mmCIF file of C-alpha atoms in Angstrom:
data_model
loop_
_atom_site.group_PDB
_atom_site.id
_atom_site.type_symbol
_atom_site.label_atom_id
_atom_site.label_comp_id
_atom_site.label_asym_id
_atom_site.label_seq_id
_atom_site.Cartn_x
_atom_site.Cartn_y
_atom_site.Cartn_z
ATOM 1 C CA MET M 1 0.000 0.000 0.000
ATOM 2 C CA LEU M 2 2.850 2.377 0.830
ATOM 3 C CA LEU M 3 4.597 1.520 -2.437
ATOM 4 C CA LEU M 4 1.396 2.136 -4.392
ATOM 5 C CA ALA M 5 0.960 5.501 -2.663
ATOM 6 C CA ARG M 6 4.493 6.450 -3.648
ATOM 7 C CA TYR M 7 3.935 5.327 -7.242
ATOM 8 C CA TRP M 8 0.731 7.393 -7.577
ATOM 9 C CA ARG M 9 2.123 10.451 -5.804
ATOM 10 C CA SER M 10 2.661 12.439 -8.991
ATOM 11 C CA SER M 11 -0.463 11.421 -10.899
ATOM 12 C CA TYR M 12 -3.113 10.821 -8.201
ATOM 13 C CA LEU M 13 -1.989 13.007 -5.316
ATOM 14 C CA LEU M 14 -5.164 12.881 -3.214
ATOM 15 C CA ILE M 15 -5.575 9.108 -3.533
ATOM 16 C CA SER M 16 -1.869 8.719 -2.824
ATOM 17 C CA GLN M 17 -2.199 10.668 0.432
ATOM 18 C CA TYR M 18 -5.134 8.542 1.582
ATOM 19 C CA LEU M 19 -3.275 5.348 0.734
ATOM 20 C CA PHE M 20 -0.159 6.530 2.526
ATOM 21 C CA GLY M 21 -2.067 7.362 5.715
ATOM 22 C CA ALA M 22 -3.880 4.033 5.549
ATOM 23 C CA GLY M 23 -0.570 2.258 4.996
ATOM 24 C CA LEU M 24 0.950 3.813 8.122
ATOM 25 C CA ALA M 25 -2.141 2.872 10.135
ATOM 26 C CA LEU M 26 -1.926 -0.676 8.809
ATOM 27 C CA LEU M 27 1.743 -0.851 9.779
ATOM 28 C CA TYR M 28 0.961 0.233 13.345
ATOM 29 C CA PHE M 29 -2.000 -2.093 13.856
ATOM 30 C CA ALA M 30 -0.163 -4.993 12.224
ATOM 31 C CA THR M 31 2.533 -4.465 14.845
ATOM 32 C CA LEU M 32 -0.077 -4.458 17.606
ATOM 33 C CA ARG M 33 -1.281 -7.779 16.227
ATOM 34 C CA LEU M 34 1.911 -9.307 17.582
ATOM 35 C CA PHE M 35 0.842 -8.411 21.122
ATOM 36 C CA PHE M 36 -2.941 -8.769 21.136
ATOM 37 C CA PHE M 37 -5.940 -10.437 19.475
ATOM 38 C CA SER M 38 -4.763 -14.015 20.065
ATOM 39 C CA ASP M 39 -4.656 -16.499 22.936
ATOM 40 C CA LYS M 40 -0.879 -16.765 22.850
ATOM 41 C CA PRO M 41 0.652 -13.604 21.352
ATOM 42 C CA PRO M 42 4.280 -14.040 20.253
ATOM 43 C CA LEU M 43 5.426 -10.922 22.140
ATOM 44 C CA GLU M 44 4.557 -9.155 25.371
ATOM 45 C CA PRO M 45 4.200 -5.364 25.099
ATOM 46 C CA ASP M 46 6.276 -4.721 28.236
ATOM 47 C CA SER M 47 9.135 -7.025 27.181
ATOM 48 C CA ALA M 48 12.396 -5.546 25.917
ATOM 49 C CA ALA M 49 11.732 -6.807 22.385
ATOM 50 C CA GLY M 50 8.164 -5.495 22.500
ATOM 51 C CA VAL M 51 9.157 -2.041 23.694
ATOM 52 C CA LEU M 52 11.926 -1.847 21.084
ATOM 53 C CA LEU M 53 9.639 -2.926 18.239
ATOM 54 C CA LEU M 54 6.807 -0.567 19.175
ATOM 55 C CA SER M 55 9.226 2.343 19.632
ATOM 56 C CA LEU M 56 10.849 1.611 16.269
ATOM 57 C CA VAL M 57 7.526 1.531 14.424
ATOM 58 C CA VAL M 58 6.296 4.756 16.045
ATOM 59 C CA GLY M 59 9.640 6.433 15.330
ATOM 60 C CA ILE M 60 9.429 5.453 11.670
ATOM 61 C CA ILE M 61 5.866 6.777 11.385
ATOM 62 C CA VAL M 62 6.827 10.093 13.031
ATOM 63 C CA ALA M 63 9.905 10.509 10.819
ATOM 64 C CA VAL M 64 8.028 9.708 7.607
ATOM 65 C CA SER M 65 5.153 12.024 8.539
ATOM 66 C CA LEU M 66 7.533 14.908 9.210
ATOM 67 C CA ARG M 67 9.398 14.268 5.986
ATOM 68 C CA ARG M 68 6.156 14.622 4.058
ATOM 69 C CA GLN M 69 5.399 17.805 6.056
ATOM 70 C CA SER M 70 1.866 16.649 6.773
ATOM 71 C CA ILE M 71 0.223 17.928 9.941
ATOM 72 C CA TYR M 72 -2.458 15.242 9.673
ATOM 73 C CA LEU M 73 -0.018 12.341 9.433
ATOM 74 C CA THR M 74 2.118 13.830 12.193
ATOM 75 C CA GLY M 75 -0.953 14.156 14.401
ATOM 76 C CA LEU M 76 -1.784 10.489 13.778
ATOM 77 C CA ALA M 77 1.828 9.584 14.540
ATOM 78 C CA LEU M 78 1.612 11.347 17.909
ATOM 79 C CA PHE M 79 -1.664 9.553 18.620
ATOM 80 C CA TYR M 80 -0.003 6.215 17.871
ATOM 81 C CA GLY M 81 2.920 7.166 20.081
ATOM 82 C CA PHE M 82 0.843 8.080 23.134
ATOM 83 C CA SER M 83 -1.294 4.985 22.566
ATOM 84 C CA THR M 84 1.890 2.926 22.571
ATOM 85 C CA ALA M 85 2.746 4.247 26.038
ATOM 86 C CA LEU M 86 -0.526 2.822 27.344
ATOM 87 C CA VAL M 87 -0.021 -0.424 25.436
ATOM 88 C CA ILE M 88 3.372 -0.962 27.071
ATOM 89 C CA GLY M 89 1.795 -0.322 30.461
ATOM 90 C CA ASN M 90 4.981 -0.320 32.536
ATOM 91 C CA ALA M 91 4.996 2.743 34.787
ATOM 92 C CA TRP M 92 8.467 3.999 33.904
ATOM 93 C CA ALA M 93 7.943 3.261 30.216
ATOM 94 C CA VAL M 94 4.715 5.284 30.237
ATOM 95 C CA LEU M 95 6.364 8.251 31.953
ATOM 96 C CA LEU M 96 9.421 8.235 29.706
ATOM 97 C CA VAL M 97 7.466 7.747 26.464
ATOM 98 C CA VAL M 98 4.998 10.514 27.314
ATOM 99 C CA THR M 99 7.875 12.845 28.220
ATOM 100 C CA LEU M 100 9.710 12.041 24.985
ATOM 101 C CA LEU M 101 6.597 12.598 22.863
ATOM 102 C CA THR M 102 5.862 15.853 24.693
ATOM 103 C CA ALA M 103 9.395 17.013 23.888
ATOM 104 C CA CYS M 104 8.819 15.972 20.257
ATOM 105 C CA THR M 105 5.618 18.011 20.228
ATOM 106 C CA MET M 106 7.563 21.034 21.449
ATOM 107 C CA VAL M 107 10.278 20.633 18.807
ATOM 108 C CA ILE M 108 7.781 20.093 15.998
ATOM 109 C CA ARG M 109 5.789 23.170 17.042
ATOM 110 C CA LEU M 110 8.945 25.324 17.110
ATOM 111 C CA ARG M 111 10.071 24.111 13.694
ATOM 112 C CA THR M 112 6.743 24.087 11.871
ATOM 113 C CA GLY M 113 4.508 26.536 13.725
ATOM 114 C CA TRP M 114 1.659 23.996 13.814
ATOM 115 C CA ASN M 115 -0.498 25.253 16.681
ATOM 116 C CA ALA M 116 -3.129 22.568 16.111
ATOM 117 C CA LEU M 117 -0.483 19.891 16.637
ATOM 118 C CA LEU M 118 0.586 21.572 19.872
ATOM 119 C CA LEU M 119 -3.012 21.473 21.085
ATOM 120 C CA LEU M 120 -3.275 17.791 20.162
ATOM 121 C CA GLY M 121 0.010 16.921 21.856
ATOM 122 C CA THR M 122 -1.000 18.803 25.006
ATOM 123 C CA THR M 123 -4.310 16.966 25.214
ATOM 124 C CA LEU M 124 -2.754 13.555 24.561
ATOM 125 C CA ALA M 125 0.064 14.036 27.080
ATOM 126 C CA TYR M 126 -2.179 14.838 30.038
ATOM 127 C CA PHE M 127 -4.917 12.398 29.000
ATOM 128 C CA THR M 128 -2.421 9.542 28.662
ATOM 129 C CA HIS M 129 -0.990 10.244 32.111
ATOM 130 C CA LEU M 130 -4.525 10.448 33.504
ATOM 131 C CA LEU M 131 -5.514 7.076 32.037
ATOM 132 C CA TRP M 132 -2.351 5.479 33.410
ATOM 133 C CA SER M 133 -3.028 6.934 36.893
ATOM 134 C CA LEU M 134 -6.527 5.391 36.740
ATOM 135 C CA GLY M 135 -5.108 1.932 36.087
ATOM 136 C CA ASN M 136 -5.213 2.010 32.279
ATOM 137 C CA PRO M 137 -8.910 1.022 31.912
ATOM 138 C CA LEU M 138 -8.814 1.192 28.089
ATOM 139 C CA LEU M 139 -6.952 -2.120 28.065
ATOM 140 C CA GLY M 140 -9.651 -3.768 30.158
ATOM 141 C CA HIS M 141 -8.023 -3.227 33.533
ATOM 142 C CA GLU M 142 -10.076 -2.404 36.591
ATOM 143 C CA ILE M 143 -10.212 1.300 37.401
ATOM 144 C CA GLN M 144 -7.961 1.926 40.390
ATOM 145 C CA MET M 145 -5.834 4.777 41.641
ATOM 146 C CA VAL M 146 -2.141 4.350 40.807
ATOM 147 C CA ALA M 147 0.250 6.453 42.879
ATOM 148 C CA ALA M 148 3.542 4.606 42.361
ATOM 149 C CA PRO M 149 6.144 5.612 41.504
ATOM 150 C CA GLY M 150 5.616 8.759 43.548
ATOM 151 C CA VAL M 151 7.978 10.700 41.311
ATOM 152 C CA ASN M 152 5.370 10.557 38.526
ATOM 153 C CA ILE M 153 3.895 13.799 39.817
ATOM 154 C CA TRP M 154 7.079 15.618 38.811
ATOM 155 C CA PHE M 155 6.701 14.394 35.259
ATOM 156 C CA VAL M 156 3.452 16.381 35.040
ATOM 157 C CA LEU M 157 5.407 19.537 35.807
ATOM 158 C CA LEU M 158 7.959 18.534 33.178
ATOM 159 C CA TYR M 159 5.189 18.225 30.570
ATOM 160 C CA ALA M 160 3.990 21.710 31.498
ATOM 161 C CA VAL M 161 7.477 23.203 31.134
ATOM 162 C CA LEU M 162 8.072 21.597 27.734
ATOM 163 C CA LEU M 163 4.690 22.650 26.374
ATOM 164 C CA ALA M 164 5.060 26.159 27.782
ATOM 165 C CA ALA M 165 8.413 26.458 26.015
ATOM 166 C CA ALA M 166 6.698 25.642 22.726
ATOM 167 C CA ILE M 167 4.265 28.498 23.367
ATOM 168 C CA LEU M 168 6.695 31.113 24.664
ATOM 169 C CA ARG M 169 9.408 30.548 22.055
ATOM 170 C CA ARG M 170 7.205 31.326 19.076
ATOM 171 C CA GLU M 171 8.052 33.497 16.107
ATOM 172 C CA SER M 172 5.988 36.537 17.061
ATOM 173 C CA ARG M 173 5.263 37.156 20.736
ATOM 174 C CA GLN M 174 3.317 40.302 19.943
ATOM 175 C CA THR M 175 0.278 38.474 18.575
ATOM 176 C CA GLU M 176 -1.585 35.414 19.841
ATOM 177 C CA ASP M 177 -3.980 33.450 17.674
ATOM 178 C CA VAL M 178 -6.739 31.168 18.878
ATOM 179 C CA GLY M 179 -4.546 28.073 18.692
ATOM 180 C CA ILE M 180 -1.928 29.556 21.026
ATOM 181 C CA ILE M 181 -4.551 30.756 23.498
ATOM 182 C CA VAL M 182 -6.352 27.407 23.602
ATOM 183 C CA ALA M 183 -3.115 25.421 23.852
ATOM 184 C CA SER M 184 -1.927 27.633 26.699
ATOM 185 C CA GLY M 185 -5.228 27.188 28.523
ATOM 186 C CA MET M 186 -5.123 23.424 28.006
ATOM 187 C CA ASN M 187 -1.574 23.279 29.331
ATOM 188 C CA VAL M 188 -2.457 25.169 32.509
ATOM 189 C CA ALA M 189 -5.730 23.291 33.076
ATOM 190 C CA GLY M 190 -4.162 19.910 32.347
ATOM 191 C CA CYS M 191 -1.179 20.503 34.601
ATOM 192 C CA TYR M 192 -3.097 21.876 37.590
ATOM 193 C CA GLY M 193 -5.969 19.419 37.237
ATOM 194 C CA LEU M 194 -3.746 16.356 36.944
ATOM 195 C CA PHE M 195 -1.411 17.606 39.649
ATOM 196 C CA LEU M 196 -4.353 17.996 42.019
ATOM 197 C CA LEU M 197 -5.687 14.527 41.184
ATOM 198 C CA LEU M 198 -2.307 12.865 41.721
ATOM 199 C CA THR M 199 -1.872 14.729 44.998
ATOM 200 C CA LEU M 200 -5.225 13.431 46.214
ATOM 201 C CA ILE M 201 -4.300 9.922 45.094
ATOM 202 C CA SER M 202 -0.983 10.102 46.959
ATOM 203 C CA PHE M 203 -2.711 11.129 50.177
ATOM 204 C CA GLN M 204 -5.846 9.020 49.822
ATOM 205 C CA ASN M 205 -4.990 6.984 52.904
ATOM 206 C CA TYR M 206 -4.860 10.148 55.018
ATOM 207 C CA PHE M 207 -8.243 11.273 53.726
ATOM 208 C CA ARG M 208 -9.760 7.917 54.702
ATOM 209 C CA MET M 209 -8.663 8.492 58.265
#
């Protein structure tokens, strides 16, 4: 499918773009097939081989999307990346992957000026951390409050700093469009809201007393 999209790029541009996006999606979900949808999957998502394979596939999708300078493909690549953090499930892997993708969002925003991508990355970063702190219910796990490791609360502040840098270091600081305003509001709301929730989770035993 990817080869066909490349072949038709000059003659059928629109169809080629659809095929290319579908090909990247197929690549990602074909990789997930190695971890799910069978009684005995060949790989575990939190194994070293699983983490390496998922990271490699997401990295390829991000790199290819940026090379084509497509905000839509790059947005899908970020979605796949944050989804991968939840698929892996390991606490430290989730925190590190979300931090890395947040840093990527910052760099992409500074290089391309895509405010919509910044808004998407901000939403995905805080929402992914929120789902993990609730026990990752999207993968069928029971909803429960996860407080360990306790240092995870500092990662929320790190997300906020990285995303704020993408906003403050923009080309023109004299004007602010809707995208910048909304992304800034989402960053503040996400950081304070998640920070408050994690603080309550950390001290839930004291509140029960």
